[in-house]
Amino acid sequence: MRVIDGRERPGAPPASGFNLLLVSRSEAWARAVQGAAEATGGGVTPCTAHEALAHMAGPSARPSHVLVDAADADGLFDELARLALESDSPEKIGMLSLGLANRLLPHIGTIAEASPRSVIEALMTASQPRDTTAMDLAELRLALRGAMIENRYQPIVRMADRHPIGLEALARLNHPELGTLLPDRFVPQIEDAGLAAELTDLVSARAFADMAEPWLAERGVRVSVNFPLDVLLHPAALDRLERQREACNIDVARVIVELTESRPVDDFPLLRRSIDRLRGLGYGVAIDDAGPAVPWLTELLELPFTSLKLDKDLVNRAIEHETVHRFVASTIARGKQRGMIVVAEGVETPAIWDRMRALGVDEAQGFLVGRPLPLTAVPIWTGAWINQTPSI
């Protein structure tokens, strides 16, 4: 038995350690959530929607749940949901709506009654593992034709002065039942089905439209878009990219095309021609996820790429494993010899930041800097990042 609101109730033992963000101006909800936190040995932080978004987007410790009264969310309910409900993230946040269910986001749970018992029961339900059922081909085709695919933007900063300089456009799939899916749940299936070009076109078109927003355009923030090898080698895909960019009037110097290798390169002359064409138009071109698992990495480093992105798992392991450290240092040196900008992905701790900077890395991307964000959260993250007391 477990005791909630003074009553013995059957079921699971009480949850513990809930770390809650509360976005509500209601005294009744404040009392209910505080009571639930006290009963479970957790804590609650009342905040505005803007403060919650900044907390969730940046390097702060993540809450276990965010409880939001839509009436008090100051128009940011959807943005909070997008950050919270990435269902496969190892640091996923449970989001619950207070009072009323959200018809447009049915996978978000609701706490209908402002009582500690109702809050605890909803928290325990929201903490259960989510469905990991794979999507079938028909669903994937439907997603590419509809509004299920969304962009997120992960910040990239210059290590020398911590200045925000770029965003990487990343795809998410909002499934009506499974929640917000990360790329490893749908991109491999899309590529296997021969639909990679459609996904690439969709993500890049939305990225260019978003980069035309005045706040980003005025600051000259650049955007990186991912191109699988099969797509990058196809001249028509580069034609479409150029038409999309011109339609949105985006300066080509603000765009980096990242080569993501889903299969080994078997035609280096053709790849060189594609890179040369992009370089001739003024685009930056990056090797993505560089590491020992990338076939023909030595040969790739001889091609005219403008930047090199180190694989995030490699970056994380370099601080503890001497062999990995030597490989990373050697790869950085080779990239620098070729005039490439070197970017470290997966920078998650100050120790990793310090190690990468000492090795000569130019730019950092990872959870220490910022998580993948909906567009409207980027200015909020930027303000929080710039104004925080530097610890790195």
Coordinates of C-alpha atoms in Angstrom, one line a residue:
M1 CA 0.0 0.0 0.0
R2 CA 1.0 3.6 -0.5
V3 CA -0.3 6.7 1.3
I4 CA -1.4 9.8 -0.8
D5 CA -3.3 12.7 0.8
G6 CA -3.6 10.7 4.0
R7 CA -5.2 7.8 2.3
E8 CA -3.9 4.3 1.8
R9 CA -3.9 3.4 -1.9
P10 CA -2.9 0.1 -3.6
G11 CA -0.4 0.0 -6.5
A12 CA 3.2 0.9 -7.1
P13 CA 5.4 2.3 -4.3
P14 CA 5.7 6.0 -4.2
A15 CA 7.9 7.7 -6.8
S16 CA 10.9 9.6 -5.5
G17 CA 13.3 12.3 -6.6
F18 CA 11.0 14.1 -9.0
N19 CA 12.6 17.4 -10.0
L20 CA 9.7 19.6 -11.2
L21 CA 9.4 22.8 -13.1
L22 CA 6.0 24.4 -12.5
V23 CA 4.6 27.0 -15.0
S24 CA 1.5 28.2 -13.4
R25 CA 0.3 31.4 -11.6
S26 CA -2.5 29.4 -9.8
E27 CA -2.1 29.1 -6.0
A28 CA -4.2 25.9 -6.1
W29 CA -1.8 24.2 -8.5
A30 CA 1.2 25.6 -6.5
R31 CA -0.1 23.9 -3.4
A32 CA -0.9 20.6 -5.2
V33 CA 2.4 20.3 -6.9
Q34 CA 4.3 21.3 -3.7
G35 CA 2.4 18.7 -1.8
A36 CA 3.2 16.1 -4.4
A37 CA 6.9 17.0 -4.3
E38 CA 7.0 16.8 -0.5
A39 CA 5.3 13.4 -0.5
T40 CA 7.7 11.9 -2.9
G41 CA 10.9 13.5 -1.6
G42 CA 11.3 15.7 -4.7
G43 CA 11.5 19.4 -5.4
V44 CA 9.6 22.0 -7.4
T45 CA 10.8 25.2 -9.0
P46 CA 8.0 27.7 -9.9
C47 CA 9.0 29.7 -13.0
T48 CA 7.6 31.5 -16.1
A49 CA 7.4 29.8 -19.4
H50 CA 10.3 31.8 -20.7
E51 CA 12.5 30.8 -17.7
A52 CA 11.4 27.1 -18.1
L53 CA 12.4 27.2 -21.8
A54 CA 15.8 28.7 -21.0
H55 CA 16.4 26.1 -18.3
M56 CA 15.4 23.2 -20.6
A57 CA 17.4 24.5 -23.6
G58 CA 20.7 25.1 -22.0
P59 CA 23.4 23.3 -20.0
S60 CA 21.5 23.3 -16.7
A61 CA 20.6 20.1 -14.9
R62 CA 17.4 18.9 -16.6
P63 CA 14.1 18.6 -14.6
S64 CA 12.4 15.2 -14.6
H65 CA 9.1 16.9 -15.5
V66 CA 7.7 20.2 -16.5
L67 CA 4.1 20.9 -15.5
V68 CA 2.4 23.6 -17.5
D69 CA -0.8 25.5 -17.3
A70 CA -1.5 26.5 -20.9
A71 CA -3.2 29.7 -19.8
D72 CA 0.0 30.8 -18.1
A73 CA 2.5 29.6 -20.7
D74 CA 2.7 33.0 -22.5
G75 CA 2.3 31.4 -25.9
L76 CA 5.2 29.0 -25.4
F77 CA 3.3 25.8 -24.6
D78 CA 4.1 24.2 -28.0
E79 CA 7.8 25.1 -27.7
L80 CA 8.0 23.6 -24.2
A81 CA 6.4 20.5 -25.5
R82 CA 8.8 20.2 -28.4
L83 CA 11.8 20.4 -26.0
A84 CA 10.3 18.0 -23.4
L85 CA 8.9 15.2 -25.5
E86 CA 11.8 13.9 -27.6
S87 CA 10.8 10.4 -26.7
D88 CA 14.2 8.6 -27.2
S89 CA 16.4 11.2 -25.6
P90 CA 18.4 9.8 -22.7
E91 CA 17.6 12.9 -20.7
K92 CA 13.9 13.2 -21.8
I93 CA 11.6 15.3 -19.7
G94 CA 8.0 14.3 -18.9
M95 CA 5.6 17.2 -19.7
L96 CA 2.1 17.4 -18.2
S97 CA -0.7 19.8 -18.9
L98 CA -2.5 21.3 -15.9
G99 CA -6.2 21.4 -16.0
L100 CA -7.1 20.9 -19.7
A101 CA -5.9 18.4 -22.2
N102 CA -4.2 19.7 -25.4
R103 CA -6.1 18.4 -28.4
L104 CA -3.3 19.2 -30.8
L105 CA -0.7 17.3 -28.7
P106 CA -2.6 14.2 -27.5
H107 CA 0.5 12.4 -26.3
I108 CA 1.0 14.9 -23.5
G109 CA -0.6 13.8 -20.3
T110 CA -3.0 15.9 -18.3
I111 CA -3.5 16.4 -14.6
A112 CA -7.2 17.3 -14.3
E113 CA -7.5 18.0 -10.6
A114 CA -5.3 20.3 -8.5
S115 CA -4.5 17.8 -5.7
P116 CA -1.2 16.1 -4.6
R117 CA -2.8 12.7 -5.3
S118 CA -3.6 13.6 -8.9
V119 CA -0.2 15.1 -9.5
I120 CA 1.7 12.1 -8.1
E121 CA -0.4 9.6 -10.1
A122 CA 0.1 11.5 -13.3
L123 CA 3.9 11.8 -12.6
M124 CA 4.2 8.1 -12.1
T125 CA 2.2 7.4 -15.3
A126 CA 4.3 9.8 -17.3
S127 CA 7.5 8.1 -16.1
Q128 CA 6.7 4.8 -17.7
P129 CA 8.7 3.7 -20.8
R130 CA 7.3 4.8 -24.1
D131 CA 6.3 2.7 -27.1
T132 CA 9.3 2.1 -29.4
T133 CA 7.4 0.4 -32.2
A134 CA 9.0 1.0 -35.5
M135 CA 7.2 3.0 -38.2
D136 CA 6.3 1.2 -41.4
L137 CA 7.0 2.5 -44.9
A138 CA 3.5 3.8 -45.4
E139 CA 3.7 6.0 -42.3
L140 CA 7.1 7.3 -43.4
R141 CA 5.8 8.3 -46.8
L142 CA 2.9 10.0 -45.1
A143 CA 5.2 11.9 -42.8
L144 CA 7.2 13.2 -45.7
R145 CA 4.1 14.5 -47.4
G146 CA 2.5 16.1 -44.3
A147 CA 3.5 18.2 -41.3
M148 CA 5.0 15.4 -39.1
I149 CA 8.6 16.3 -39.9
E150 CA 9.9 19.3 -38.0
N151 CA 13.3 21.0 -37.7
R152 CA 15.3 21.5 -34.6
Y153 CA 18.4 23.7 -34.4
Q154 CA 21.4 22.8 -32.2
P155 CA 23.6 25.8 -31.4
I156 CA 27.3 25.9 -32.3
V157 CA 29.7 28.3 -30.5
R158 CA 33.2 29.5 -31.1
M159 CA 35.5 28.1 -28.4
A160 CA 37.8 31.1 -28.3
D161 CA 35.1 33.5 -27.0
R162 CA 32.0 31.4 -26.5
H163 CA 30.2 33.4 -29.2
P164 CA 27.2 31.7 -30.9
I165 CA 27.9 31.4 -34.6
G166 CA 25.8 28.7 -36.1
L167 CA 23.0 26.2 -35.9
E168 CA 22.7 22.6 -37.2
A169 CA 19.3 21.7 -38.7
L170 CA 18.2 18.4 -37.3
A171 CA 15.0 16.5 -38.2
R172 CA 12.4 15.3 -35.8
L173 CA 9.2 13.3 -36.5
N174 CA 6.1 14.2 -34.5
H175 CA 4.1 11.0 -34.4
P176 CA 0.5 11.3 -33.1
E177 CA 0.9 8.3 -30.8
L178 CA 4.7 7.7 -30.3
G179 CA 5.6 11.3 -29.6
T180 CA 8.6 13.2 -31.0
L181 CA 11.0 10.7 -32.5
L182 CA 14.8 11.3 -32.9
P183 CA 16.5 10.6 -36.2
D184 CA 17.7 7.1 -35.4
R185 CA 14.1 6.0 -35.2
F186 CA 13.2 7.0 -38.7
V187 CA 16.1 8.3 -40.8
P188 CA 17.7 4.9 -41.5
Q189 CA 14.3 3.6 -42.7
I190 CA 13.8 6.6 -44.9
E191 CA 17.2 6.1 -46.5
D192 CA 16.7 2.4 -46.9
A193 CA 13.4 3.1 -48.7
G194 CA 15.2 5.5 -51.2
L195 CA 13.5 8.6 -49.7
A196 CA 16.5 10.4 -48.4
A197 CA 16.3 13.1 -51.1
E198 CA 12.8 13.9 -50.0
L199 CA 13.7 14.3 -46.4
T200 CA 16.8 16.4 -47.3
D201 CA 14.8 18.7 -49.4
L202 CA 12.2 19.1 -46.7
V203 CA 14.6 19.9 -43.9
S204 CA 16.8 22.2 -46.0
A205 CA 13.8 24.2 -47.4
R206 CA 12.5 24.7 -43.8
A207 CA 16.0 25.7 -42.6
F208 CA 16.4 28.4 -45.3
A209 CA 12.9 29.7 -44.5
D210 CA 13.8 29.9 -40.8
M211 CA 17.2 31.5 -41.5
A212 CA 15.4 34.3 -43.2
E213 CA 13.8 35.3 -39.9
P214 CA 15.1 38.9 -39.1
W215 CA 16.6 38.0 -35.7
L216 CA 18.9 35.4 -37.3
A217 CA 19.5 37.2 -40.5
E218 CA 20.6 40.4 -38.7
R219 CA 23.2 38.4 -36.8
G220 CA 24.5 36.4 -39.8
V221 CA 24.0 33.1 -38.0
R222 CA 24.9 30.3 -40.3
V223 CA 23.0 27.0 -40.7
S224 CA 24.4 23.5 -41.4
V225 CA 22.2 21.0 -43.3
N226 CA 22.9 17.3 -43.5
F227 CA 23.2 15.6 -46.9
P228 CA 23.6 11.8 -47.2
L229 CA 26.2 10.7 -49.6
D230 CA 23.7 9.4 -52.2
V231 CA 21.9 12.8 -52.2
L232 CA 25.1 14.9 -52.3
L233 CA 26.4 13.0 -55.4
H234 CA 23.2 13.8 -57.4
P235 CA 23.5 17.1 -59.4
A236 CA 19.7 17.6 -59.3
A237 CA 19.8 17.7 -55.4
L238 CA 22.4 20.5 -55.5
D239 CA 20.2 22.3 -58.1
R240 CA 17.2 22.1 -55.7
L241 CA 19.4 23.3 -52.8
E242 CA 20.4 26.3 -54.7
R243 CA 16.9 27.1 -55.8
Q244 CA 15.7 26.9 -52.2
R245 CA 18.4 29.1 -50.9
E246 CA 17.8 31.8 -53.6
A247 CA 14.1 31.7 -53.0
C248 CA 14.7 32.6 -49.3
N249 CA 17.4 35.1 -50.2
I250 CA 19.9 33.5 -47.9
D251 CA 23.6 34.5 -48.3
V252 CA 25.4 31.4 -49.4
A253 CA 28.2 32.1 -47.0
R254 CA 25.7 31.3 -44.2
V255 CA 25.2 27.7 -45.3
I256 CA 27.3 24.6 -44.7
V257 CA 26.5 21.3 -46.3
E258 CA 27.4 18.4 -44.0
L259 CA 28.2 15.0 -45.6
T260 CA 26.6 12.2 -43.6
E261 CA 27.9 8.8 -44.7
S262 CA 25.3 6.1 -44.6
R263 CA 27.6 4.0 -46.9
P264 CA 31.2 4.1 -47.9
V265 CA 32.4 6.4 -50.7
D266 CA 33.1 4.3 -53.8
D267 CA 33.5 7.2 -56.3
F268 CA 35.9 9.8 -55.0
P269 CA 36.2 11.7 -58.3
L270 CA 32.4 12.1 -58.4
L271 CA 32.4 13.3 -54.7
R272 CA 35.2 15.8 -55.5
R273 CA 33.1 17.2 -58.3
S274 CA 30.1 17.7 -56.0
I275 CA 32.3 19.4 -53.4
D276 CA 34.0 21.5 -56.0
R277 CA 30.6 22.7 -57.3
L278 CA 29.4 23.6 -53.8
R279 CA 32.7 25.4 -53.0
G280 CA 32.4 27.3 -56.4
L281 CA 29.0 28.5 -55.4
G282 CA 30.3 29.7 -52.0
Y283 CA 28.9 27.0 -49.7
G284 CA 30.9 25.5 -46.8
V285 CA 31.2 21.7 -46.9
A286 CA 31.8 19.6 -43.9
I287 CA 32.8 16.0 -43.1
D288 CA 30.3 14.9 -40.4
D289 CA 30.9 12.4 -37.6
A290 CA 34.6 11.9 -38.4
G291 CA 36.1 9.0 -36.5
P292 CA 37.9 5.7 -37.0
A293 CA 34.6 4.0 -38.1
V294 CA 34.4 6.2 -41.2
P295 CA 35.7 4.3 -44.2
W296 CA 38.4 6.0 -46.2
L297 CA 38.8 8.9 -43.7
T298 CA 42.3 9.6 -44.8
E299 CA 41.1 9.9 -48.4
L300 CA 38.2 12.1 -47.4
L301 CA 40.6 14.5 -45.6
E302 CA 42.3 15.1 -48.9
L303 CA 39.2 16.4 -50.5
P304 CA 38.4 20.2 -50.4
F305 CA 36.1 20.2 -47.4
T306 CA 36.0 23.5 -45.4
S307 CA 35.3 21.9 -42.0
L308 CA 35.6 18.7 -40.1
K309 CA 33.2 17.6 -37.4
L310 CA 34.5 15.1 -34.8
D311 CA 32.1 12.2 -33.9
K312 CA 30.4 12.9 -30.6
D313 CA 31.1 9.5 -29.1
L314 CA 34.8 9.9 -30.0
V315 CA 34.9 13.4 -28.3
N316 CA 33.3 12.0 -25.1
R317 CA 35.8 9.1 -24.9
A318 CA 38.9 11.2 -25.7
I319 CA 39.1 12.5 -22.2
E320 CA 39.5 9.0 -20.6
H321 CA 41.1 6.8 -23.3
E322 CA 44.6 7.6 -24.4
T323 CA 44.3 5.7 -27.7
V324 CA 41.2 7.7 -28.6
H325 CA 42.9 10.9 -27.5
R326 CA 45.8 10.3 -29.8
F327 CA 43.4 9.6 -32.7
V328 CA 41.5 12.8 -32.1
A329 CA 44.6 14.9 -31.8
S330 CA 46.0 13.4 -35.0
T331 CA 42.7 14.0 -36.9
I332 CA 42.5 17.6 -35.7
A333 CA 46.0 18.2 -36.8
R334 CA 45.4 16.7 -40.2
G335 CA 42.2 18.8 -40.6
K336 CA 44.1 22.0 -39.6
Q337 CA 46.9 21.2 -42.1
R338 CA 44.2 21.2 -44.8
G339 CA 42.8 24.5 -43.7
M340 CA 39.6 23.1 -42.2
I341 CA 37.7 24.5 -39.3
V342 CA 37.4 21.7 -36.7
V343 CA 34.1 21.3 -34.8
A344 CA 33.7 19.0 -31.8
E345 CA 30.2 17.4 -31.4
G346 CA 29.1 15.9 -28.1
V347 CA 30.7 18.5 -25.8
E348 CA 28.8 17.7 -22.7
T349 CA 31.1 18.7 -19.7
P350 CA 33.5 21.5 -18.9
A351 CA 36.3 18.9 -18.9
I352 CA 35.5 17.9 -22.5
W353 CA 35.4 21.5 -23.5
D354 CA 38.8 22.2 -22.0
R355 CA 40.3 19.1 -23.6
M356 CA 39.0 19.9 -27.1
R357 CA 40.1 23.6 -26.8
A358 CA 43.6 22.5 -25.7
L359 CA 43.7 20.2 -28.8
G360 CA 42.9 23.2 -31.1
V361 CA 39.3 22.6 -31.8
D362 CA 37.6 25.8 -33.2
E363 CA 33.9 25.3 -32.4
A364 CA 31.8 23.3 -30.0
Q365 CA 28.4 21.7 -30.2
G366 CA 26.7 19.5 -27.6
F367 CA 24.5 19.5 -24.5
L368 CA 27.0 21.7 -22.5
V369 CA 26.3 24.4 -25.0
G370 CA 22.6 23.8 -25.9
R371 CA 20.2 21.1 -26.9
P372 CA 18.4 20.9 -30.3
L373 CA 15.8 23.7 -30.2
P374 CA 12.6 24.7 -31.9
L375 CA 13.3 28.0 -33.8
T376 CA 11.4 30.2 -31.4
A377 CA 13.6 28.9 -28.5
V378 CA 16.9 30.0 -30.2
P379 CA 16.8 33.7 -29.2
I380 CA 15.9 32.6 -25.6
W381 CA 18.8 30.1 -25.5
T382 CA 21.1 32.8 -26.9
G383 CA 20.2 35.3 -24.2
A384 CA 20.7 32.8 -21.5
W385 CA 24.0 31.6 -22.9
I386 CA 25.5 35.1 -23.4
N387 CA 24.3 36.3 -19.9
Q388 CA 25.4 33.2 -17.9
T389 CA 28.5 33.4 -15.8
P390 CA 31.1 31.5 -17.9
S391 CA 32.3 28.3 -16.3
I392 CA 34.1 27.2 -19.5

